[in-house]
Coordinates of C-alpha atoms (C1' of nucleotides) in Angstrom, one line a residue:
Chain M
M1347 CA 56.3 137.6 -52.7
A1348 CA 55.2 135.5 -49.7
I1349 CA 57.0 134.9 -46.3
T1350 CA 58.9 131.7 -46.0
E1351 CA 56.9 128.6 -45.2
Y1352 CA 59.9 127.6 -43.0
F1353 CA 58.9 130.3 -40.4
I1354 CA 55.3 129.0 -40.4
R1355 CA 56.6 125.5 -39.7
Y1356 CA 58.8 127.0 -37.0
L1357 CA 55.8 128.6 -35.3
Q1358 CA 53.3 125.7 -35.8
R1359 CA 55.8 123.3 -34.1
R1360 CA 55.2 125.4 -31.0
D1361 CA 51.7 126.7 -31.1
S1362 CA 48.7 126.6 -33.4
L1363 CA 48.1 129.5 -35.8
S1364 CA 44.7 131.0 -36.3
E1365 CA 43.4 131.5 -39.9
A1366 CA 43.8 135.3 -39.3
D1367 CA 47.4 134.9 -38.0
L1368 CA 48.2 132.7 -41.1
Q1369 CA 46.7 135.2 -43.4
R1370 CA 48.4 138.1 -41.9
L1371 CA 51.8 136.4 -42.1
R1372 CA 51.4 135.4 -45.8
A1373 CA 50.2 138.9 -46.6
L1374 CA 53.7 140.4 -45.4
K1375 CA 55.5 142.3 -48.0
T1376 CA 59.0 141.1 -48.3
E1377 CA 62.1 141.7 -50.4
Q1378 CA 64.4 138.7 -51.2
A1379 CA 68.1 138.7 -51.5
S1380 CA 71.0 136.2 -52.1
Y1381 CA 74.4 136.2 -50.6
G1382 CA 77.7 134.4 -51.2
P1383 CA 80.0 132.9 -48.4
G1384 CA 81.0 135.7 -45.9
D1385 CA 78.9 138.4 -47.4
V1386 CA 77.5 140.9 -44.9
I1387 CA 73.6 140.6 -44.9
V1388 CA 72.9 143.2 -42.2
P1389 CA 75.8 145.5 -41.5
F1390 CA 76.8 146.6 -38.0
D1391 CA 74.5 149.8 -38.0
R1392 CA 72.0 151.1 -35.6
T1393 CA 69.5 152.6 -38.2
E1394 CA 68.2 149.5 -40.0
S1395 CA 64.5 149.7 -40.8
R1396 CA 63.8 146.1 -41.6
S1397 CA 64.6 142.6 -40.3
C1398 CA 65.5 139.5 -42.1
M1399 CA 64.6 135.9 -42.1
M1400 CA 66.5 133.0 -43.3
L1401 CA 65.3 131.1 -46.4
R1402 CA 68.1 129.0 -47.4
G1403 CA 71.5 128.3 -46.0
L1404 CA 73.1 129.7 -42.7
S1405 CA 73.9 133.0 -41.4
A1406 CA 75.7 134.2 -38.3
R1407 CA 75.9 137.0 -35.8
S1408 CA 79.4 138.3 -35.9
H1409 CA 80.8 140.7 -33.2
K1410 CA 83.8 142.8 -33.9
L1411 CA 86.3 143.2 -31.0
V1412 CA 87.4 146.6 -30.0
G1413 CA 91.1 147.1 -30.8
R1414 CA 91.4 143.7 -32.5
P1415 CA 90.1 144.1 -36.2
D1416 CA 91.3 140.6 -37.1
D1417 CA 89.4 138.9 -34.5
R1418 CA 85.6 138.5 -34.2
V1419 CA 83.2 136.3 -32.2
I1420 CA 80.1 134.6 -33.5
T1421 CA 77.3 134.5 -30.9
A1422 CA 74.5 132.9 -32.9
L1423 CA 74.0 130.7 -36.0
H1424 CA 70.6 130.9 -37.9
V1425 CA 69.0 128.2 -40.0
P1426 CA 66.1 128.5 -42.5
G1427 CA 62.9 129.7 -40.7
D1428 CA 64.8 131.8 -38.2
F1429 CA 63.8 135.5 -37.9
V1430 CA 67.4 136.5 -37.5
D1431 CA 67.4 140.1 -36.3
L1432 CA 63.8 140.4 -35.3
H1433 CA 65.3 142.1 -32.1
G1434 CA 66.6 144.9 -34.3
F1435 CA 63.0 146.0 -34.4
V1436 CA 62.6 146.6 -30.8
L1437 CA 66.1 147.6 -29.7
A1438 CA 67.9 150.7 -31.0
G1439 CA 69.6 148.5 -33.6
L1440 CA 72.1 145.7 -33.6
E1441 CA 75.3 145.7 -31.8
H1442 CA 76.8 143.1 -34.3
A1443 CA 76.6 142.3 -38.1
V1444 CA 74.8 139.4 -39.7
I1445 CA 76.9 137.6 -42.2
A1446 CA 76.2 134.7 -44.7
V1447 CA 77.8 131.3 -43.9
G1448 CA 78.2 129.6 -47.2
S1449 CA 75.7 130.9 -49.9
A1450 CA 72.4 132.1 -48.4
E1451 CA 69.0 133.6 -49.2
V1452 CA 67.0 135.7 -47.0
E1453 CA 63.9 137.8 -46.9
F1454 CA 63.4 141.3 -45.5
I1455 CA 60.4 142.5 -43.7
G1456 CA 59.9 146.2 -43.0
H1457 CA 59.7 147.3 -39.4
D1458 CA 56.4 149.2 -40.2
Q1459 CA 54.6 145.9 -40.9
L1460 CA 55.9 144.6 -37.6
T1461 CA 54.6 147.6 -35.7
E1462 CA 51.3 147.1 -37.3
I1463 CA 51.3 143.4 -36.1
T1464 CA 51.9 144.5 -32.5
E1465 CA 49.1 147.0 -32.7
N1466 CA 46.5 144.5 -34.1
F1467 CA 47.6 140.9 -33.7
P1468 CA 48.4 140.3 -30.0
H1469 CA 48.8 136.5 -30.3
L1470 CA 51.0 136.7 -33.3
T1471 CA 53.0 139.4 -31.4
R1472 CA 53.5 136.9 -28.5
L1473 CA 54.8 134.4 -31.1
L1474 CA 57.2 136.8 -32.5
W1475 CA 58.4 137.6 -29.0
M1476 CA 58.7 133.9 -28.4
A1477 CA 61.0 133.5 -31.4
T1478 CA 63.4 136.1 -29.9
L1479 CA 63.2 134.5 -26.4
I1480 CA 64.1 131.1 -27.9
D1481 CA 67.2 132.8 -29.5
A1482 CA 67.9 134.0 -25.9
A1483 CA 67.7 130.4 -24.6
V1484 CA 70.0 129.3 -27.2
H1485 CA 72.4 131.9 -26.0
R1486 CA 72.1 130.8 -22.5
Q1487 CA 72.7 127.0 -23.5
W1488 CA 76.0 128.2 -25.5
L1489 CA 77.0 130.0 -22.2
V1490 CA 76.4 126.7 -20.3
A1491 CA 78.4 124.6 -22.9
A1492 CA 81.3 127.1 -23.0
A1493 CA 81.5 127.0 -19.2
S1494 CA 81.1 123.3 -18.6
L1495 CA 82.4 121.3 -21.8
R1496 CA 85.8 120.7 -23.1
S1497 CA 86.6 121.1 -26.8
S1498 CA 85.3 117.8 -28.3
A1499 CA 82.0 117.9 -26.2
H1500 CA 81.5 121.5 -27.0
L1501 CA 81.7 121.0 -30.7
A1502 CA 79.5 117.9 -30.3
H1503 CA 76.9 120.2 -28.6
L1504 CA 76.8 122.6 -31.4
L1505 CA 76.3 119.9 -33.9
C1506 CA 73.5 118.3 -32.0
E1507 CA 71.9 121.6 -31.8
I1508 CA 72.1 122.6 -35.3
Y1509 CA 71.0 119.3 -36.5
T1510 CA 68.0 119.5 -34.2
R1511 CA 67.0 123.0 -35.4
L1512 CA 67.4 122.0 -39.0
N1513 CA 65.3 118.9 -38.5
V1514 CA 62.6 120.9 -36.8
V1515 CA 62.0 122.9 -40.0
G1516 CA 62.5 119.9 -42.4
A1517 CA 65.9 121.0 -43.5
A1518 CA 67.7 117.9 -42.3
A1519 CA 67.0 114.2 -41.8
N1520 CA 68.7 110.9 -41.2
G1521 CA 71.6 112.5 -39.4
Q1522 CA 72.8 114.2 -42.5
F1523 CA 73.1 117.9 -43.1
S1524 CA 75.2 120.5 -44.9
L1525 CA 77.4 122.8 -42.7
P1526 CA 79.4 125.1 -44.9
L1527 CA 81.4 126.4 -41.8
L1528 CA 85.2 126.7 -42.2
Q1529 CA 87.2 125.6 -39.2
R1530 CA 88.2 129.2 -38.7
E1531 CA 84.6 130.2 -38.4
L1532 CA 83.9 127.2 -36.0
A1533 CA 86.7 128.5 -33.9
D1534 CA 85.0 132.1 -33.8
I1535 CA 81.9 130.3 -32.6
L1536 CA 83.3 128.0 -29.9
G1537 CA 86.1 130.4 -28.7
Y1538 CA 88.9 128.1 -29.6
S1539 CA 91.8 128.5 -32.0
P1540 CA 91.3 127.0 -35.5
I1541 CA 94.0 124.3 -34.8
H1542 CA 92.2 123.3 -31.7
V1543 CA 88.9 123.1 -33.5
N1544 CA 90.8 120.7 -35.9
R1545 CA 91.8 118.5 -33.1
A1546 CA 88.2 118.5 -31.7
V1547 CA 86.9 117.4 -35.3
R1548 CA 89.5 114.7 -35.5
D1549 CA 88.5 113.5 -32.1
L1550 CA 84.8 113.1 -32.9
R1551 CA 85.7 111.3 -36.1
D1552 CA 88.2 109.0 -34.3
R1553 CA 85.5 108.0 -31.9
G1554 CA 83.3 107.0 -34.8
L1555 CA 80.5 109.5 -33.8
L1556 CA 80.3 111.2 -37.3
R1557 CA 81.6 111.5 -40.8
W1558 CA 82.5 115.0 -41.8
S1559 CA 84.1 115.9 -45.2
G1560 CA 83.9 119.4 -46.6
A1561 CA 80.4 120.8 -45.7
D1562 CA 78.7 117.3 -45.5
V1563 CA 78.2 116.2 -42.0
T1564 CA 76.7 112.7 -41.2
I1565 CA 76.0 111.8 -37.6
L1566 CA 76.7 108.1 -37.2
D1567 CA 75.9 107.6 -33.5
W1568 CA 73.4 110.2 -32.3
R1569 CA 73.1 108.7 -28.9
G1570 CA 76.9 108.8 -28.4
L1571 CA 77.2 112.3 -29.6
A1572 CA 74.4 113.7 -27.5
T1573 CA 75.7 111.9 -24.4
L1574 CA 79.2 113.3 -24.9
A1575 CA 77.6 116.8 -25.4
R1576 CA 75.1 116.3 -22.5
F1577 CA 72.6 117.6 -25.0
D1578 CA 69.1 118.0 -23.9
A1579 CA 66.8 119.9 -26.4
T1580 CA 64.4 121.2 -23.7
Y1581 CA 65.8 124.8 -24.3
L1582 CA 64.6 124.8 -27.8
D1583 CA 61.0 124.8 -26.5
L1584 CA 59.6 122.4 -28.9
E1585 CA 56.4 121.8 -27.0
R1586 CA 53.1 122.8 -28.7
R1587 CA 50.9 124.8 -26.4
N1588 CA 48.9 128.1 -26.3
R1589 CA 50.9 131.2 -25.9
Chain H
M1185 CA 51.2 147.1 -3.5
A1186 CA 52.7 149.1 -6.4
I1187 CA 55.3 147.9 -8.9
T1188 CA 58.8 148.8 -8.3
E1189 CA 59.8 152.3 -9.3
Y1190 CA 63.3 150.8 -10.3
F1191 CA 61.6 149.2 -13.4
I1192 CA 59.9 152.4 -14.4
R1193 CA 63.4 154.1 -14.2
Y1194 CA 64.7 151.3 -16.3
L1195 CA 62.1 151.9 -19.0
Q1196 CA 62.3 155.6 -18.8
R1197 CA 66.0 155.5 -19.4
R1198 CA 65.2 154.0 -22.8
D1199 CA 61.9 155.4 -23.9
S1200 CA 59.3 157.9 -22.7
L1201 CA 56.1 156.4 -21.0
S1202 CA 52.7 157.7 -21.7
E1203 CA 50.4 158.6 -18.8
A1204 CA 48.3 155.6 -19.7
D1205 CA 51.3 153.3 -19.7
L1206 CA 52.5 154.6 -16.3
Q1207 CA 49.1 154.1 -14.9
R1208 CA 48.7 150.5 -16.2
L1209 CA 52.2 149.7 -14.6
R1210 CA 51.3 151.2 -11.3
A1211 CA 48.0 149.4 -11.2
L1212 CA 49.6 146.0 -11.5
K1213 CA 48.7 143.6 -8.6
T1214 CA 52.0 142.1 -7.2
E1215 CA 53.0 139.9 -4.3
Q1216 CA 56.2 140.6 -2.6
A1217 CA 58.7 138.2 -1.0
S1218 CA 62.0 138.1 0.6
Y1219 CA 64.9 135.6 0.3
G1220 CA 68.1 134.7 2.0
P1221 CA 71.5 134.0 0.3
G1222 CA 71.1 130.9 -1.9
D1223 CA 67.3 130.6 -1.6
V1224 CA 65.5 129.5 -4.7
I1225 CA 63.2 132.3 -6.0
V1226 CA 61.7 130.4 -8.9
P1227 CA 62.2 126.7 -9.1
F1228 CA 63.3 124.9 -12.2
D1229 CA 59.7 124.3 -13.4
R1230 CA 57.7 124.7 -16.6
T1231 CA 54.4 125.5 -15.0
E1232 CA 55.0 128.9 -13.4
S1233 CA 52.0 131.2 -13.7
R1234 CA 53.7 134.4 -12.7
S1235 CA 57.0 136.4 -13.4
C1236 CA 59.2 138.1 -10.9
M1237 CA 61.0 141.5 -10.7
M1238 CA 64.0 142.4 -8.5
L1239 CA 63.2 144.9 -5.9
R1240 CA 66.4 144.7 -3.8
G1241 CA 69.7 142.7 -4.0
L1242 CA 70.7 140.4 -6.7
S1243 CA 69.5 137.2 -8.3
A1244 CA 71.0 134.8 -10.8
R1245 CA 69.7 132.3 -13.3
S1246 CA 71.3 129.0 -12.5
H1247 CA 71.5 125.9 -14.7
K1248 CA 71.9 122.5 -13.4
L1249 CA 74.2 120.2 -15.5
V1250 CA 73.0 116.7 -16.4
G1251 CA 74.9 114.1 -14.6
R1252 CA 76.8 116.5 -12.4
P1253 CA 74.6 117.5 -9.5
D1254 CA 77.4 119.3 -7.8
D1255 CA 78.2 121.7 -10.7
R1256 CA 76.0 124.4 -12.1
V1257 CA 76.4 127.4 -14.4
I1258 CA 75.0 130.9 -13.8
T1259 CA 74.0 132.5 -17.2
A1260 CA 72.7 135.8 -15.9
L1261 CA 72.8 138.2 -13.0
H1262 CA 69.9 140.4 -12.2
V1263 CA 69.7 143.8 -10.4
P1264 CA 67.0 145.9 -8.9
G1265 CA 64.5 146.9 -11.7
D1266 CA 65.1 143.8 -13.8
F1267 CA 62.1 141.8 -14.9
V1268 CA 63.9 138.5 -14.2
D1269 CA 61.8 135.8 -15.8
L1270 CA 59.5 137.7 -18.1
H1271 CA 60.5 135.2 -20.7
G1272 CA 58.7 132.5 -18.7
F1273 CA 55.5 134.2 -19.7
V1274 CA 55.8 133.6 -23.5
L1275 CA 58.0 130.4 -23.3
A1276 CA 56.7 127.1 -22.1
G1277 CA 58.6 127.8 -18.8
L1278 CA 62.1 128.2 -17.6
E1279 CA 64.9 125.8 -18.3
H1280 CA 66.8 127.0 -15.3
A1281 CA 66.2 128.1 -11.7
V1282 CA 66.3 131.7 -10.3
I1283 CA 68.2 132.0 -7.0
A1284 CA 68.9 134.8 -4.6
V1285 CA 72.4 136.2 -4.4
G1286 CA 72.9 137.6 -1.0
S1287 CA 69.6 138.5 0.5
A1288 CA 67.0 139.9 -2.0
E1289 CA 63.4 141.0 -2.3
V1290 CA 61.2 140.5 -5.4
E1291 CA 57.7 141.3 -6.5
F1292 CA 55.6 138.6 -8.4
I1293 CA 53.3 139.5 -11.2
G1294 CA 50.7 137.1 -12.5
H1295 CA 50.8 136.1 -16.2
D1296 CA 47.1 137.0 -16.6
Q1297 CA 48.0 140.6 -16.2
L1298 CA 50.8 140.3 -18.8
T1299 CA 48.5 138.8 -21.3
E1300 CA 46.1 141.6 -20.7
I1301 CA 48.9 144.1 -21.3
T1302 CA 49.7 142.4 -24.8
E1303 CA 46.1 142.6 -25.8
N1304 CA 45.5 146.3 -25.0
F1305 CA 48.9 148.1 -24.5
P1306 CA 51.0 147.5 -27.7
H1307 CA 53.6 150.2 -26.7
L1308 CA 54.0 148.9 -23.3
T1309 CA 54.2 145.4 -24.8
R1310 CA 57.1 146.4 -27.0
L1311 CA 58.8 147.8 -23.9
L1312 CA 58.4 144.4 -22.0
W1313 CA 59.7 142.7 -25.1
M1314 CA 62.6 145.2 -25.2
A1315 CA 63.5 144.2 -21.7
T1316 CA 63.8 140.6 -22.6
L1317 CA 65.8 141.6 -25.7
I1318 CA 68.3 143.6 -23.5
D1319 CA 68.9 140.3 -21.5
A1320 CA 69.6 138.5 -24.8
A1321 CA 72.1 141.2 -25.7
V1322 CA 73.7 140.8 -22.2
H1323 CA 73.9 137.1 -23.1
R1324 CA 75.7 137.7 -26.3
Q1325 CA 78.1 139.9 -24.6
W1326 CA 78.9 137.4 -22.0
L1327 CA 79.6 134.9 -24.9
V1328 CA 81.9 137.5 -26.5
A1329 CA 83.7 138.0 -23.2
A1330 CA 84.0 134.3 -22.6
A1331 CA 85.5 133.7 -26.1
S1332 CA 87.9 136.7 -26.2
L1333 CA 88.9 137.7 -22.8
R1334 CA 91.4 136.0 -20.2
S1335 CA 90.5 135.7 -16.7
S1336 CA 91.2 139.1 -15.2
A1337 CA 89.7 140.8 -18.2
H1338 CA 86.8 138.7 -18.1
L1339 CA 86.1 139.3 -14.5
A1340 CA 86.8 143.2 -15.2
H1341 CA 84.1 143.0 -17.8
L1342 CA 81.5 141.6 -15.3
L1343 CA 82.3 144.2 -12.9
C1344 CA 81.9 147.0 -15.5
E1345 CA 78.6 145.7 -16.7
I1346 CA 77.1 145.1 -13.1
Y1347 CA 78.2 148.6 -12.0
T1348 CA 76.7 150.2 -15.1
R1349 CA 73.5 148.4 -14.7
L1350 CA 73.3 149.3 -11.0
N1351 CA 74.1 152.8 -11.9
V1352 CA 71.3 153.2 -14.4
V1353 CA 68.6 152.4 -12.0
G1354 CA 70.2 154.6 -9.3
A1355 CA 71.5 151.7 -7.1
A1356 CA 75.1 152.5 -7.4
A1357 CA 77.3 155.5 -7.6
N1358 CA 80.8 156.8 -7.2
G1359 CA 82.3 153.5 -8.2
Q1360 CA 81.0 151.8 -5.1
F1361 CA 78.5 149.0 -5.0
S1362 CA 77.7 145.8 -2.9
L1363 CA 78.3 142.6 -4.7
P1364 CA 77.3 139.8 -2.2
L1365 CA 78.8 137.0 -4.6
L1366 CA 81.0 134.2 -3.3
Q1367 CA 84.1 133.4 -5.3
R1368 CA 82.5 130.0 -5.8
E1369 CA 79.6 131.8 -7.5
L1370 CA 81.7 134.1 -9.4
A1371 CA 83.4 130.8 -10.8
D1372 CA 80.0 129.5 -11.8
I1373 CA 79.3 132.8 -13.8
L1374 CA 82.7 133.0 -15.5
G1375 CA 83.2 129.4 -16.2
Y1376 CA 86.5 129.2 -14.1
S1377 CA 87.5 127.3 -11.0
P1378 CA 87.1 129.3 -7.7
I1379 CA 90.9 129.3 -7.3
H1380 CA 91.4 130.9 -10.7
V1381 CA 88.7 133.4 -9.8
N1382 CA 90.6 134.3 -6.7
R1383 CA 93.8 134.9 -8.7
A1384 CA 91.9 137.2 -11.1
V1385 CA 90.5 139.2 -8.2
R1386 CA 94.0 139.5 -6.6
D1387 CA 95.4 140.6 -10.1
L1388 CA 92.8 143.4 -10.3
R1389 CA 93.6 144.4 -6.8
D1390 CA 97.3 144.4 -7.5
R1391 CA 96.8 146.6 -10.5
G1392 CA 95.2 149.1 -8.3
L1393 CA 92.0 149.0 -10.4
L1394 CA 89.7 148.4 -7.4
R1395 CA 89.2 147.7 -3.8
W1396 CA 87.2 144.6 -2.8
S1397 CA 86.6 143.4 0.6
G1398 CA 83.6 141.1 1.5
A1399 CA 80.7 142.3 -0.6
D1400 CA 82.0 145.8 -0.9
V1401 CA 83.6 146.8 -4.1
T1402 CA 85.1 150.2 -4.9
I1403 CA 86.3 150.9 -8.6
L1404 CA 89.4 153.0 -8.1
D1405 CA 90.1 153.4 -11.8
W1406 CA 87.2 153.1 -14.1
R1407 CA 89.1 153.9 -17.1
G1408 CA 91.7 151.3 -16.5
L1409 CA 89.2 148.7 -15.8
A1410 CA 87.1 149.4 -18.8
T1411 CA 90.1 149.4 -21.0
L1412 CA 91.3 146.1 -19.7
A1413 CA 87.8 144.6 -20.2
R1414 CA 87.2 146.3 -23.6
F1415 CA 84.0 147.3 -22.0
D1416 CA 81.6 149.3 -24.3
A1417 CA 78.0 149.7 -22.9
T1418 CA 76.3 150.0 -26.3
Y1419 CA 74.9 146.5 -25.9
L1420 CA 72.8 147.7 -22.8
D1421 CA 70.9 150.0 -25.2
L1422 CA 70.8 153.0 -23.0
E1423 CA 69.6 155.3 -25.8
R1424 CA 66.3 157.0 -25.2
R1425 CA 64.0 156.6 -28.4
N1426 CA 60.6 155.8 -29.5
R1427 CA 60.0 152.0 -29.6
Chain C
dC20 C1' 100.1 121.2 -64.1
dG21 C1' 100.3 125.1 -60.9
dG22 C1' 98.5 128.0 -57.3
dC23 C1' 96.0 129.0 -53.4
dA24 C1' 93.2 128.4 -49.3
dA25 C1' 91.8 125.3 -46.1
dA26 C1' 92.9 121.2 -43.3
dT27 C1' 96.2 118.7 -40.7
dT28 C1' 100.3 117.8 -37.8
dG29 C1' 104.0 118.5 -34.5
dA30 C1' 106.5 121.0 -30.8
dC31 C1' 106.4 124.1 -27.3
dA32 C1' 104.4 128.2 -24.3
dC33 C1' 100.8 129.8 -21.6
dA34 C1' 96.3 129.5 -19.3
dT35 C1' 93.5 127.2 -16.3
dC36 C1' 92.3 123.0 -13.3
dT37 C1' 93.0 119.9 -9.5
dC38 C1' 94.4 118.7 -5.1
dA39 C1' 96.2 119.8 -0.8
dA40 C1' 97.1 122.9 3.0
dA41 C1' 97.2 127.1 5.5
dG42 C1' 95.1 131.7 6.8
dC43 C1' 91.2 134.5 7.9
dC44 C1' 86.7 135.9 9.4
dT45 C1' 82.4 135.2 11.9
dG46 C1' 79.1 133.2 14.9
dT47 C1' 78.5 130.4 19.0
dG48 C1' 79.1 128.5 23.4
dG49 C1' 81.6 128.4 27.4
Chain D
dC977 C1' 86.2 137.8 26.8
dC978 C1' 88.1 133.7 24.9
dA979 C1' 88.1 129.2 22.4
dC980 C1' 86.5 126.9 18.9
dA981 C1' 84.3 125.4 14.5
dG982 C1' 82.9 126.0 10.0
dG983 C1' 83.0 128.3 5.8
dC984 C1' 85.3 131.3 2.8
dT985 C1' 89.6 133.0 1.0
dT986 C1' 94.4 132.6 -0.2
dT987 C1' 98.6 130.4 -1.6
dG988 C1' 101.5 126.5 -3.8
dA989 C1' 102.7 122.8 -7.1
dG990 C1' 101.9 119.8 -10.5
dA991 C1' 98.5 118.0 -14.3
dT992 C1' 95.7 118.9 -18.2
dG993 C1' 93.7 121.8 -21.8
dT994 C1' 94.4 125.2 -25.2
dG995 C1' 97.1 128.7 -27.9
dT996 C1' 100.8 130.0 -31.1
dC997 C1' 104.0 129.4 -34.6
dA998 C1' 105.9 126.8 -38.3
dA999 C1' 105.6 123.3 -41.8
dT1000 C1' 103.2 119.8 -44.6
dT1001 C1' 99.3 117.8 -46.8
dT1002 C1' 94.9 118.1 -49.1
dG1003 C1' 91.5 119.6 -52.3
dC1004 C1' 89.6 122.7 -55.4
dC1005 C1' 90.0 125.6 -59.5
dG1006 C1' 92.1 128.0 -63.1

DNA sequence: CGGCAAATTGACACATCTCAAAGCCTGTGG
DNA sequence: CCACAGGCTTTGAGATGTGTCAATTTGCCG
């Protein structure tokens, strides 16, 4: 069972891979698994011995709140090609759970293989490190968005980012993509109430920026959406360079 | 000029360092520099060839907003021992500036030395990686706080975190620490207006949770403050383990 | 057709922002 | 030692953004 080609595209968009790096990646032993909407992919647990990568669909990092079992906060979304909980390999474990958004497929990679890569493949190690740092840059951008954008613009920013990330790995084009997020889940991501998310969605529709029915989103006016969101993709680090 | 002992304490709190690792760290060639309040330590620039570590004081990651030159958002605070822009080594550069909060001293480390570490010191490499991942966990926690806490509790969470991080490296004790942040800067961190920050500070004072005058903060009721903020230090990954 | 979950809408309460003004501290020059 | 200036902090009042609750509509699936 070979590692997803999405991840290789993700890396090749940012650096070139040597033949040895490519072979090492393709030789990874993985286990595949499928999940339905809301299923827990990686439980909140600090003893996991493998990390997972998205193959198909979306996943989210879901934080429980102490003393409020009904509420949760989603701090990240992951698209195909993302190495979702790579950080669980270096840290003592996860401080949150990873759940499926819509139906999803993932591949698990044992931490022993990652340790081996850090011992023998320094360049590949830096690229894995890079992947976790891009996640961190996304976190920072979400903080910037949360602090500086009102609801519609904040939602618009999320949509610009997700579309761009899907587009990078070839999972979306022509402004169209599938976003199987409930408005309740969007609320957990943006930090608003579900009702307010609804108003933001309607606002973007009323402005003629997009069409959105069920899970199908079509961006009608990219320029307008990106301007409203003050979106600038620099933080996704899409330059190709030696690392 | 030797690397800061703070960083070694930071690492030793989370893993044990071999004699070889310690020697490599202490042999790092560094350049030291001092800054006054508000000075730019690392400009917004994608061509920096060295990374900096906090020696004394605080620094912040400051994001400019497109089209709003007067506003900015601060997405991270760094205390002594933090390897502030280590991620600039692996990424194409920074998407933000690093500025001094109060007066500060830092040490710069050339990226060539970091590359050399990734080639020859896999365990040390994983620890550097870990440091950047703890920063990412802090970002996530800030997102959780922003989405789930109201102003006073949100401010309380920041104070609990900064005190804990200062305490870990031995830069604060007995609930007392120096926080040379203007209320305007606190506003840029929390995503509130300076006026609202002021009301939050007053609220914490009125509840008898802390004393705060100028840059001097004394936490009078840690339990109360942590409860209000729903603070749980797990995300700072303070367990000692092999990585 | 019926039933359920999600999406949508309206009305009102609460949180936070903005603008304006007053009070406080500190450094400087007389 | 005092007077002053400037920046920061503090306070007040009204405008805007967002949350909550309740009800209705929509869309999917049995």
